[in-house]
Amino acid sequence: MNVRNDFERFEELVCILMKRAGWEAKLMPRGQKGYDIEARRGKDTVAVQVKDYRVPVKVPQVEKFLDFMESPEAQKFTKGFFVTSTKFSPQSLTYFAQRSEAKIKLAGISNGSTSPLP
Amino acid sequence: MSPPKPPRKRLTYVGVFTCKGGVGKTTISAHLAGAFALSGYDVALVDMDPQRNLTTLLGEGVNLPGLGGKRSVTVYGIDEWVDTKPPEDIKMVVCDCSPAFDSNPAELVKKFDYCVIPTTLNPLGLNKNGHVIKSTLEAIRSINKTAELFVLINNYFEDETVKGKVLREEYQRFFQDLVGRDKKFHFIDPEEAAIRNSKQLFYWGYHIYTGGRSELAFTPYAGKCLPKADFLNLLQYLEENTTIEKLKEA
């Protein structure tokens, strides 16, 4: 079963999975700059960027999210999650590793289960 | 009895070339090699320019924090490079060519598998650089019929959306004829991969005046590093459009 097909938007699935994990998650309206979901749990307020691509996430998308996380608008967030329905390209992982932002995590979701990345 | 050693696999050559100086050949050669090294390729740099710019800028080479330990990129002068006896473990060679085509050793240019032709996307340069690229293509093809050629926009301003779009379309139109005639000639759409204008690259090389350490412009400045993102993205574009990825170490 491909759980993805049950949702119109991949963001909805991510939102539901976060709620199940105890997050208070809110889907942002389409066109929201920088992120798709705002989630709170305990002391954390998290910006979640979701990419539902046919191809791997590439360097410019990771760069854009890291830049957003450093922008004044993102100062309220304690963490940033970048979730994809496919995978991250090797170069985007190299770029991410080298920029090493402790408060940002990458993850991939397939068939309803998440796999965090280093 | 041990089986005979398999013959050494031929090296893969990437030439960075244009018939015009000052468009960023040396900067692109050095940082492209750096991106290869960061991504786990065993790569060397060969300085084919009689001005020896690369050697001045990087000395004998640079170290980079790569995936799985430190990697280095060594710079060889053209007189030091022996194609038949390359250093152990090197699989890929990036050549910084001379803008004077004839001063590049034809034997080596013949071996190029790929060429990156840097250019800029400014209005006055469009016509001029367009012709330069045409003559660059003709020059390369006069001795190498098989290399895949990629035109790369350097010093790109992505913010100038309208102007950029007009110039990009002009460029695409200009090259349509060449793309049609030569199946191995590609214009990289700067929306997919380009080297953006950045202070880091503009001032790259400043260390030779201050006696600083040789390094690439891959150090973040105020948390950002456009060159690193761009060269890794360029490498990704090349991996998607060529067969270089198989040279990467497992």
JSON list of N, CA, C and O in Angstrom, two decimals, chain A residues 55-61 63 66-68 70 88-99 101, chain B residues 38-39 41 65-67 192 196 220 222-226 228-230 232-233 235-236 239-240 245 248:
[
{"chain": "A", "resi": 55, "resn": "VAL", "atom": "N", "xyz": [12.09, 13.65, -8.45]},
{"chain": "A", "resi": 55, "resn": "VAL", "atom": "CA", "xyz": [13.55, 13.55, -8.51]},
{"chain": "A", "resi": 55, "resn": "VAL", "atom": "C", "xyz": [14.13, 13.90, -7.14]},
{"chain": "A", "resi": 55, "resn": "VAL", "atom": "O", "xyz": [13.44, 14.51, -6.34]},
{"chain": "A", "resi": 56, "resn": "PRO", "atom": "N", "xyz": [15.38, 13.50, -6.88]},
{"chain": "A", "resi": 56, "resn": "PRO", "atom": "CA", "xyz": [15.95, 13.82, -5.57]},
{"chain": "A", "resi": 56, "resn": "PRO", "atom": "C", "xyz": [16.00, 15.33, -5.29]},
{"chain": "A", "resi": 56, "resn": "PRO", "atom": "O", "xyz": [16.07, 16.12, -6.23]},
{"chain": "A", "resi": 57, "resn": "VAL", "atom": "N", "xyz": [15.98, 15.67, -4.03]},
{"chain": "A", "resi": 57, "resn": "VAL", "atom": "CA", "xyz": [16.17, 17.06, -3.62]},
{"chain": "A", "resi": 57, "resn": "VAL", "atom": "C", "xyz": [17.61, 17.45, -3.92]},
{"chain": "A", "resi": 57, "resn": "VAL", "atom": "O", "xyz": [18.53, 16.69, -3.67]},
{"chain": "A", "resi": 58, "resn": "LYS", "atom": "N", "xyz": [17.78, 18.64, -4.51]},
{"chain": "A", "resi": 58, "resn": "LYS", "atom": "CA", "xyz": [19.12, 19.04, -4.92]},
{"chain": "A", "resi": 58, "resn": "LYS", "atom": "C", "xyz": [19.66, 20.18, -4.07]},
{"chain": "A", "resi": 58, "resn": "LYS", "atom": "O", "xyz": [18.96, 20.74, -3.24]},
{"chain": "A", "resi": 59, "resn": "VAL", "atom": "N", "xyz": [20.91, 20.53, -4.36]},
{"chain": "A", "resi": 59, "resn": "VAL", "atom": "CA", "xyz": [21.61, 21.56, -3.58]},
{"chain": "A", "resi": 59, "resn": "VAL", "atom": "C", "xyz": [20.79, 22.86, -3.43]},
{"chain": "A", "resi": 59, "resn": "VAL", "atom": "O", "xyz": [20.65, 23.36, -2.32]},
{"chain": "A", "resi": 60, "resn": "PRO", "atom": "N", "xyz": [20.25, 23.44, -4.53]},
{"chain": "A", "resi": 60, "resn": "PRO", "atom": "CA", "xyz": [19.59, 24.74, -4.35]},
{"chain": "A", "resi": 60, "resn": "PRO", "atom": "C", "xyz": [18.43, 24.71, -3.36]},
{"chain": "A", "resi": 60, "resn": "PRO", "atom": "O", "xyz": [18.21, 25.68, -2.64]},
{"chain": "A", "resi": 61, "resn": "GLN", "atom": "N", "xyz": [17.68, 23.60, -3.29]},
{"chain": "A", "resi": 61, "resn": "GLN", "atom": "CA", "xyz": [16.55, 23.53, -2.36]},
{"chain": "A", "resi": 61, "resn": "GLN", "atom": "C", "xyz": [17.04, 23.48, -0.91]},
{"chain": "A", "resi": 61, "resn": "GLN", "atom": "O", "xyz": [16.46, 24.12, -0.04]},
{"chain": "A", "resi": 63, "resn": "GLU", "atom": "N", "xyz": [19.93, 24.62, 0.11]},
{"chain": "A", "resi": 63, "resn": "GLU", "atom": "CA", "xyz": [20.52, 25.95, 0.35]},
{"chain": "A", "resi": 63, "resn": "GLU", "atom": "C", "xyz": [19.43, 26.96, 0.71]},
{"chain": "A", "resi": 63, "resn": "GLU", "atom": "O", "xyz": [19.56, 27.75, 1.66]},
{"chain": "A", "resi": 66, "resn": "LEU", "atom": "N", "xyz": [18.17, 26.40, 4.26]},
{"chain": "A", "resi": 66, "resn": "LEU", "atom": "CA", "xyz": [19.16, 26.83, 5.26]},
{"chain": "A", "resi": 66, "resn": "LEU", "atom": "C", "xyz": [19.21, 28.36, 5.31]},
{"chain": "A", "resi": 66, "resn": "LEU", "atom": "O", "xyz": [19.29, 28.95, 6.39]},
{"chain": "A", "resi": 67, "resn": "ASP", "atom": "N", "xyz": [19.13, 28.99, 4.15]},
{"chain": "A", "resi": 67, "resn": "ASP", "atom": "CA", "xyz": [19.12, 30.47, 4.11]},
{"chain": "A", "resi": 67, "resn": "ASP", "atom": "C", "xyz": [17.87, 31.00, 4.82]},
{"chain": "A", "resi": 67, "resn": "ASP", "atom": "O", "xyz": [17.94, 31.95, 5.59]},
{"chain": "A", "resi": 68, "resn": "PHE", "atom": "N", "xyz": [16.73, 30.34, 4.56]},
{"chain": "A", "resi": 68, "resn": "PHE", "atom": "CA", "xyz": [15.49, 30.78, 5.21]},
{"chain": "A", "resi": 68, "resn": "PHE", "atom": "C", "xyz": [15.64, 30.68, 6.73]},
{"chain": "A", "resi": 68, "resn": "PHE", "atom": "O", "xyz": [15.25, 31.60, 7.46]},
{"chain": "A", "resi": 70, "resn": "GLU", "atom": "N", "xyz": [18.06, 31.07, 8.49]},
{"chain": "A", "resi": 70, "resn": "GLU", "atom": "CA", "xyz": [18.91, 32.12, 9.05]},
{"chain": "A", "resi": 70, "resn": "GLU", "atom": "C", "xyz": [18.29, 33.51, 8.92]},
{"chain": "A", "resi": 70, "resn": "GLU", "atom": "O", "xyz": [18.83, 34.49, 9.42]},
{"chain": "A", "resi": 88, "resn": "PHE", "atom": "N", "xyz": [17.59, 12.64, -1.04]},
{"chain": "A", "resi": 88, "resn": "PHE", "atom": "CA", "xyz": [18.47, 13.78, -1.24]},
{"chain": "A", "resi": 88, "resn": "PHE", "atom": "C", "xyz": [19.61, 13.37, -2.15]},
{"chain": "A", "resi": 88, "resn": "PHE", "atom": "O", "xyz": [20.14, 12.27, -2.03]},
{"chain": "A", "resi": 89, "resn": "SER", "atom": "N", "xyz": [19.98, 14.26, -3.09]},
{"chain": "A", "resi": 89, "resn": "SER", "atom": "CA", "xyz": [21.11, 13.94, -3.97]},
{"chain": "A", "resi": 89, "resn": "SER", "atom": "C", "xyz": [22.39, 13.92, -3.14]},
{"chain": "A", "resi": 89, "resn": "SER", "atom": "O", "xyz": [22.47, 14.58, -2.11]},
{"chain": "A", "resi": 90, "resn": "PRO", "atom": "N", "xyz": [23.41, 13.15, -3.60]},
{"chain": "A", "resi": 90, "resn": "PRO", "atom": "CA", "xyz": [24.66, 13.09, -2.84]},
{"chain": "A", "resi": 90, "resn": "PRO", "atom": "C", "xyz": [25.25, 14.49, -2.61]},
{"chain": "A", "resi": 90, "resn": "PRO", "atom": "O", "xyz": [25.74, 14.80, -1.53]},
{"chain": "A", "resi": 91, "resn": "GLN", "atom": "N", "xyz": [25.17, 15.35, -3.64]},
{"chain": "A", "resi": 91, "resn": "GLN", "atom": "CA", "xyz": [25.75, 16.69, -3.50]},
{"chain": "A", "resi": 91, "resn": "GLN", "atom": "C", "xyz": [25.00, 17.52, -2.48]},
{"chain": "A", "resi": 91, "resn": "GLN", "atom": "O", "xyz": [25.59, 18.31, -1.76]},
{"chain": "A", "resi": 92, "resn": "SER", "atom": "N", "xyz": [23.67, 17.34, -2.43]},
{"chain": "A", "resi": 92, "resn": "SER", "atom": "CA", "xyz": [22.92, 18.14, -1.45]},
{"chain": "A", "resi": 92, "resn": "SER", "atom": "C", "xyz": [23.28, 17.69, -0.03]},
{"chain": "A", "resi": 92, "resn": "SER", "atom": "O", "xyz": [23.34, 18.51, 0.88]},
{"chain": "A", "resi": 93, "resn": "LEU", "atom": "N", "xyz": [23.58, 16.40, 0.13]},
{"chain": "A", "resi": 93, "resn": "LEU", "atom": "CA", "xyz": [24.00, 15.92, 1.46]},
{"chain": "A", "resi": 93, "resn": "LEU", "atom": "C", "xyz": [25.40, 16.43, 1.80]},
{"chain": "A", "resi": 93, "resn": "LEU", "atom": "O", "xyz": [25.68, 16.80, 2.95]},
{"chain": "A", "resi": 94, "resn": "THR", "atom": "N", "xyz": [26.27, 16.47, 0.78]},
{"chain": "A", "resi": 94, "resn": "THR", "atom": "CA", "xyz": [27.62, 17.01, 1.01]},
{"chain": "A", "resi": 94, "resn": "THR", "atom": "C", "xyz": [27.50, 18.47, 1.44]},
{"chain": "A", "resi": 94, "resn": "THR", "atom": "O", "xyz": [28.12, 18.90, 2.42]},
{"chain": "A", "resi": 95, "resn": "TYR", "atom": "N", "xyz": [26.67, 19.21, 0.73]},
{"chain": "A", "resi": 95, "resn": "TYR", "atom": "CA", "xyz": [26.49, 20.63, 1.04]},
{"chain": "A", "resi": 95, "resn": "TYR", "atom": "C", "xyz": [25.93, 20.80, 2.46]},
{"chain": "A", "resi": 95, "resn": "TYR", "atom": "O", "xyz": [26.43, 21.61, 3.24]},
{"chain": "A", "resi": 96, "resn": "PHE", "atom": "N", "xyz": [24.94, 19.98, 2.79]},
{"chain": "A", "resi": 96, "resn": "PHE", "atom": "CA", "xyz": [24.32, 20.06, 4.11]},
{"chain": "A", "resi": 96, "resn": "PHE", "atom": "C", "xyz": [25.34, 19.74, 5.21]},
{"chain": "A", "resi": 96, "resn": "PHE", "atom": "O", "xyz": [25.45, 20.43, 6.21]},
{"chain": "A", "resi": 97, "resn": "ALA", "atom": "N", "xyz": [26.10, 18.66, 4.97]},
{"chain": "A", "resi": 97, "resn": "ALA", "atom": "CA", "xyz": [27.08, 18.23, 5.98]},
{"chain": "A", "resi": 97, "resn": "ALA", "atom": "C", "xyz": [28.11, 19.33, 6.23]},
{"chain": "A", "resi": 97, "resn": "ALA", "atom": "O", "xyz": [28.52, 19.57, 7.36]},
{"chain": "A", "resi": 98, "resn": "GLN", "atom": "N", "xyz": [28.50, 20.01, 5.16]},
{"chain": "A", "resi": 98, "resn": "GLN", "atom": "CA", "xyz": [29.54, 21.02, 5.29]},
{"chain": "A", "resi": 98, "resn": "GLN", "atom": "C", "xyz": [29.03, 22.29, 5.94]},
{"chain": "A", "resi": 98, "resn": "GLN", "atom": "O", "xyz": [29.78, 23.03, 6.54]},
{"chain": "A", "resi": 99, "resn": "ARG", "atom": "N", "xyz": [27.74, 22.53, 5.77]},
{"chain": "A", "resi": 99, "resn": "ARG", "atom": "CA", "xyz": [27.23, 23.75, 6.39]},
{"chain": "A", "resi": 99, "resn": "ARG", "atom": "C", "xyz": [26.83, 23.48, 7.83]},
{"chain": "A", "resi": 99, "resn": "ARG", "atom": "O", "xyz": [26.68, 24.41, 8.61]},
{"chain": "A", "resi": 101, "resn": "GLU", "atom": "N", "xyz": [24.39, 22.65, 10.22]},
{"chain": "A", "resi": 101, "resn": "GLU", "atom": "CA", "xyz": [23.51, 23.43, 11.08]},
{"chain": "A", "resi": 101, "resn": "GLU", "atom": "C", "xyz": [22.91, 22.46, 12.09]},
{"chain": "A", "resi": 101, "resn": "GLU", "atom": "O", "xyz": [22.10, 21.61, 11.74]},
{"chain": "B", "resi": 38, "resn": "LEU", "atom": "N", "xyz": [35.33, 17.07, -2.86]},
{"chain": "B", "resi": 38, "resn": "LEU", "atom": "CA", "xyz": [34.37, 17.05, -1.75]},
{"chain": "B", "resi": 38, "resn": "LEU", "atom": "C", "xyz": [33.39, 15.91, -1.89]},
{"chain": "B", "resi": 38, "resn": "LEU", "atom": "O", "xyz": [32.91, 15.35, -0.91]},
{"chain": "B", "resi": 39, "resn": "SER", "atom": "N", "xyz": [33.04, 15.59, -3.14]},
{"chain": "B", "resi": 39, "resn": "SER", "atom": "CA", "xyz": [32.04, 14.55, -3.37]},
{"chain": "B", "resi": 39, "resn": "SER", "atom": "C", "xyz": [32.63, 13.16, -3.49]},
{"chain": "B", "resi": 39, "resn": "SER", "atom": "O", "xyz": [31.93, 12.22, -3.84]},
{"chain": "B", "resi": 41, "resn": "TYR", "atom": "N", "xyz": [35.49, 12.13, -5.41]},
{"chain": "B", "resi": 41, "resn": "TYR", "atom": "CA", "xyz": [36.23, 11.74, -6.62]},
{"chain": "B", "resi": 41, "resn": "TYR", "atom": "C", "xyz": [37.73, 11.91, -6.37]},
{"chain": "B", "resi": 41, "resn": "TYR", "atom": "O", "xyz": [38.14, 12.81, -5.62]},
{"chain": "B", "resi": 65, "resn": "PRO", "atom": "N", "xyz": [38.07, 19.22, 3.35]},
{"chain": "B", "resi": 65, "resn": "PRO", "atom": "CA", "xyz": [37.40, 18.25, 4.20]},
{"chain": "B", "resi": 65, "resn": "PRO", "atom": "C", "xyz": [36.37, 17.51, 3.36]},
{"chain": "B", "resi": 65, "resn": "PRO", "atom": "O", "xyz": [35.36, 18.07, 2.97]},
{"chain": "B", "resi": 66, "resn": "GLY", "atom": "N", "xyz": [36.64, 16.28, 3.00]},
{"chain": "B", "resi": 66, "resn": "GLY", "atom": "CA", "xyz": [35.74, 15.54, 2.12]},
{"chain": "B", "resi": 66, "resn": "GLY", "atom": "C", "xyz": [34.88, 14.58, 2.90]},
{"chain": "B", "resi": 66, "resn": "GLY", "atom": "O", "xyz": [34.97, 14.49, 4.11]},
{"chain": "B", "resi": 67, "resn": "LEU", "atom": "N", "xyz": [34.04, 13.84, 2.18]},
{"chain": "B", "resi": 67, "resn": "LEU", "atom": "CA", "xyz": [33.24, 12.80, 2.81]},
{"chain": "B", "resi": 67, "resn": "LEU", "atom": "C", "xyz": [34.20, 11.66, 3.12]},
{"chain": "B", "resi": 67, "resn": "LEU", "atom": "O", "xyz": [34.88, 11.15, 2.26]},
{"chain": "B", "resi": 192, "resn": "GLU", "atom": "N", "xyz": [19.27, 25.87, -14.08]},
{"chain": "B", "resi": 192, "resn": "GLU", "atom": "CA", "xyz": [19.65, 24.54, -13.60]},
{"chain": "B", "resi": 192, "resn": "GLU", "atom": "C", "xyz": [21.00, 24.55, -12.90]},
{"chain": "B", "resi": 192, "resn": "GLU", "atom": "O", "xyz": [21.16, 23.94, -11.84]},
{"chain": "B", "resi": 196, "resn": "ARG", "atom": "N", "xyz": [26.99, 31.76, -9.52]},
{"chain": "B", "resi": 196, "resn": "ARG", "atom": "CA", "xyz": [26.45, 33.07, -9.19]},
{"chain": "B", "resi": 196, "resn": "ARG", "atom": "C", "xyz": [27.54, 34.06, -8.79]},
{"chain": "B", "resi": 196, "resn": "ARG", "atom": "O", "xyz": [28.57, 33.67, -8.27]},
{"chain": "B", "resi": 220, "resn": "PRO", "atom": "N", "xyz": [32.42, 29.41, 4.39]},
{"chain": "B", "resi": 220, "resn": "PRO", "atom": "CA", "xyz": [31.22, 30.25, 4.50]},
{"chain": "B", "resi": 220, "resn": "PRO", "atom": "C", "xyz": [31.56, 31.65, 4.97]},
{"chain": "B", "resi": 220, "resn": "PRO", "atom": "O", "xyz": [32.47, 31.84, 5.77]},
{"chain": "B", "resi": 222, "resn": "ALA", "atom": "N", "xyz": [29.61, 34.85, 6.57]},
{"chain": "B", "resi": 222, "resn": "ALA", "atom": "CA", "xyz": [28.33, 35.17, 7.23]},
{"chain": "B", "resi": 222, "resn": "ALA", "atom": "C", "xyz": [27.35, 34.00, 7.09]},
{"chain": "B", "resi": 222, "resn": "ALA", "atom": "O", "xyz": [26.17, 34.18, 6.79]},
{"chain": "B", "resi": 223, "resn": "GLY", "atom": "N", "xyz": [27.86, 32.79, 7.24]},
{"chain": "B", "resi": 223, "resn": "GLY", "atom": "CA", "xyz": [27.01, 31.61, 7.23]},
{"chain": "B", "resi": 223, "resn": "GLY", "atom": "C", "xyz": [26.66, 31.09, 5.85]},
{"chain": "B", "resi": 223, "resn": "GLY", "atom": "O", "xyz": [26.13, 30.00, 5.71]},
{"chain": "B", "resi": 224, "resn": "LYS", "atom": "N", "xyz": [26.98, 31.87, 4.80]},
{"chain": "B", "resi": 224, "resn": "LYS", "atom": "CA", "xyz": [26.59, 31.43, 3.46]},
{"chain": "B", "resi": 224, "resn": "LYS", "atom": "C", "xyz": [27.81, 31.14, 2.61]},
{"chain": "B", "resi": 224, "resn": "LYS", "atom": "O", "xyz": [28.86, 31.71, 2.82]},
{"chain": "B", "resi": 225, "resn": "CYS", "atom": "N", "xyz": [27.61, 30.26, 1.65]},
{"chain": "B", "resi": 225, "resn": "CYS", "atom": "CA", "xyz": [28.70, 30.01, 0.71]},
{"chain": "B", "resi": 225, "resn": "CYS", "atom": "C", "xyz": [28.12, 29.66, -0.64]},
{"chain": "B", "resi": 225, "resn": "CYS", "atom": "O", "xyz": [27.88, 28.51, -0.97]},
{"chain": "B", "resi": 226, "resn": "LEU", "atom": "N", "xyz": [27.87, 30.71, -1.43]},
{"chain": "B", "resi": 226, "resn": "LEU", "atom": "CA", "xyz": [27.32, 30.50, -2.77]},
{"chain": "B", "resi": 226, "resn": "LEU", "atom": "C", "xyz": [28.22, 29.61, -3.64]},
{"chain": "B", "resi": 226, "resn": "LEU", "atom": "O", "xyz": [27.72, 28.71, -4.31]},
{"chain": "B", "resi": 228, "resn": "LYS", "atom": "N", "xyz": [30.19, 27.18, -2.94]},
{"chain": "B", "resi": 228, "resn": "LYS", "atom": "CA", "xyz": [30.11, 25.75, -2.63]},
{"chain": "B", "resi": 228, "resn": "LYS", "atom": "C", "xyz": [28.81, 25.16, -3.15]},
{"chain": "B", "resi": 228, "resn": "LYS", "atom": "O", "xyz": [28.80, 24.09, -3.76]},
{"chain": "B", "resi": 229, "resn": "ALA", "atom": "N", "xyz": [27.72, 25.87, -2.92]},
{"chain": "B", "resi": 229, "resn": "ALA", "atom": "CA", "xyz": [26.43, 25.39, -3.42]},
{"chain": "B", "resi": 229, "resn": "ALA", "atom": "C", "xyz": [26.46, 25.27, -4.95]},
{"chain": "B", "resi": 229, "resn": "ALA", "atom": "O", "xyz": [26.01, 24.28, -5.52]},
{"chain": "B", "resi": 230, "resn": "ASP", "atom": "N", "xyz": [27.02, 26.29, -5.61]},
{"chain": "B", "resi": 230, "resn": "ASP", "atom": "CA", "xyz": [26.99, 26.31, -7.07]},
{"chain": "B", "resi": 230, "resn": "ASP", "atom": "C", "xyz": [27.86, 25.22, -7.69]},
{"chain": "B", "resi": 230, "resn": "ASP", "atom": "O", "xyz": [27.46, 24.59, -8.68]},
{"chain": "B", "resi": 232, "resn": "LEU", "atom": "N", "xyz": [28.84, 22.39, -6.29]},
{"chain": "B", "resi": 232, "resn": "LEU", "atom": "CA", "xyz": [28.25, 21.07, -6.03]},
{"chain": "B", "resi": 232, "resn": "LEU", "atom": "C", "xyz": [27.04, 20.85, -6.94]},
{"chain": "B", "resi": 232, "resn": "LEU", "atom": "O", "xyz": [26.81, 19.76, -7.45]},
{"chain": "B", "resi": 233, "resn": "ASN", "atom": "N", "xyz": [26.30, 21.92, -7.17]},
{"chain": "B", "resi": 233, "resn": "ASN", "atom": "CA", "xyz": [25.14, 21.82, -8.05]},
{"chain": "B", "resi": 233, "resn": "ASN", "atom": "C", "xyz": [25.57, 21.57, -9.50]},
{"chain": "B", "resi": 233, "resn": "ASN", "atom": "O", "xyz": [24.96, 20.79, -10.23]},
{"chain": "B", "resi": 235, "resn": "LEU", "atom": "N", "xyz": [28.31, 20.04, -10.39]},
{"chain": "B", "resi": 235, "resn": "LEU", "atom": "CA", "xyz": [28.75, 18.65, -10.43]},
{"chain": "B", "resi": 235, "resn": "LEU", "atom": "C", "xyz": [27.54, 17.70, -10.56]},
{"chain": "B", "resi": 235, "resn": "LEU", "atom": "O", "xyz": [27.57, 16.73, -11.32]},
{"chain": "B", "resi": 236, "resn": "GLN", "atom": "N", "xyz": [26.50, 18.05, -9.83]},
{"chain": "B", "resi": 236, "resn": "GLN", "atom": "CA", "xyz": [25.29, 17.23, -9.91]},
{"chain": "B", "resi": 236, "resn": "GLN", "atom": "C", "xyz": [24.70, 17.26, -11.32]},
{"chain": "B", "resi": 236, "resn": "GLN", "atom": "O", "xyz": [24.30, 16.24, -11.86]},
{"chain": "B", "resi": 239, "resn": "GLU", "atom": "N", "xyz": [26.80, 15.05, -13.42]},
{"chain": "B", "resi": 239, "resn": "GLU", "atom": "CA", "xyz": [26.52, 13.63, -13.14]},
{"chain": "B", "resi": 239, "resn": "GLU", "atom": "C", "xyz": [25.24, 13.18, -13.83]},
{"chain": "B", "resi": 239, "resn": "GLU", "atom": "O", "xyz": [25.13, 12.05, -14.29]},
{"chain": "B", "resi": 240, "resn": "GLU", "atom": "N", "xyz": [24.26, 14.10, -13.87]},
{"chain": "B", "resi": 240, "resn": "GLU", "atom": "CA", "xyz": [22.99, 13.73, -14.48]},
{"chain": "B", "resi": 240, "resn": "GLU", "atom": "C", "xyz": [23.07, 13.68, -16.01]},
{"chain": "B", "resi": 240, "resn": "GLU", "atom": "O", "xyz": [22.29, 13.01, -16.66]},
{"chain": "B", "resi": 245, "resn": "GLU", "atom": "N", "xyz": [29.68, 9.75, -13.00]},
{"chain": "B", "resi": 245, "resn": "GLU", "atom": "CA", "xyz": [29.39, 9.28, -11.65]},
{"chain": "B", "resi": 245, "resn": "GLU", "atom": "C", "xyz": [30.03, 7.93, -11.35]},
{"chain": "B", "resi": 245, "resn": "GLU", "atom": "O", "xyz": [30.38, 7.64, -10.21]},
{"chain": "B", "resi": 248, "resn": "LYS", "atom": "N", "xyz": [33.26, 7.69, -9.38]},
{"chain": "B", "resi": 248, "resn": "LYS", "atom": "CA", "xyz": [33.30, 7.99, -7.95]},
{"chain": "B", "resi": 248, "resn": "LYS", "atom": "C", "xyz": [33.56, 6.71, -7.17]},
{"chain": "B", "resi": 248, "resn": "LYS", "atom": "O", "xyz": [33.05, 5.66, -7.50]}
]
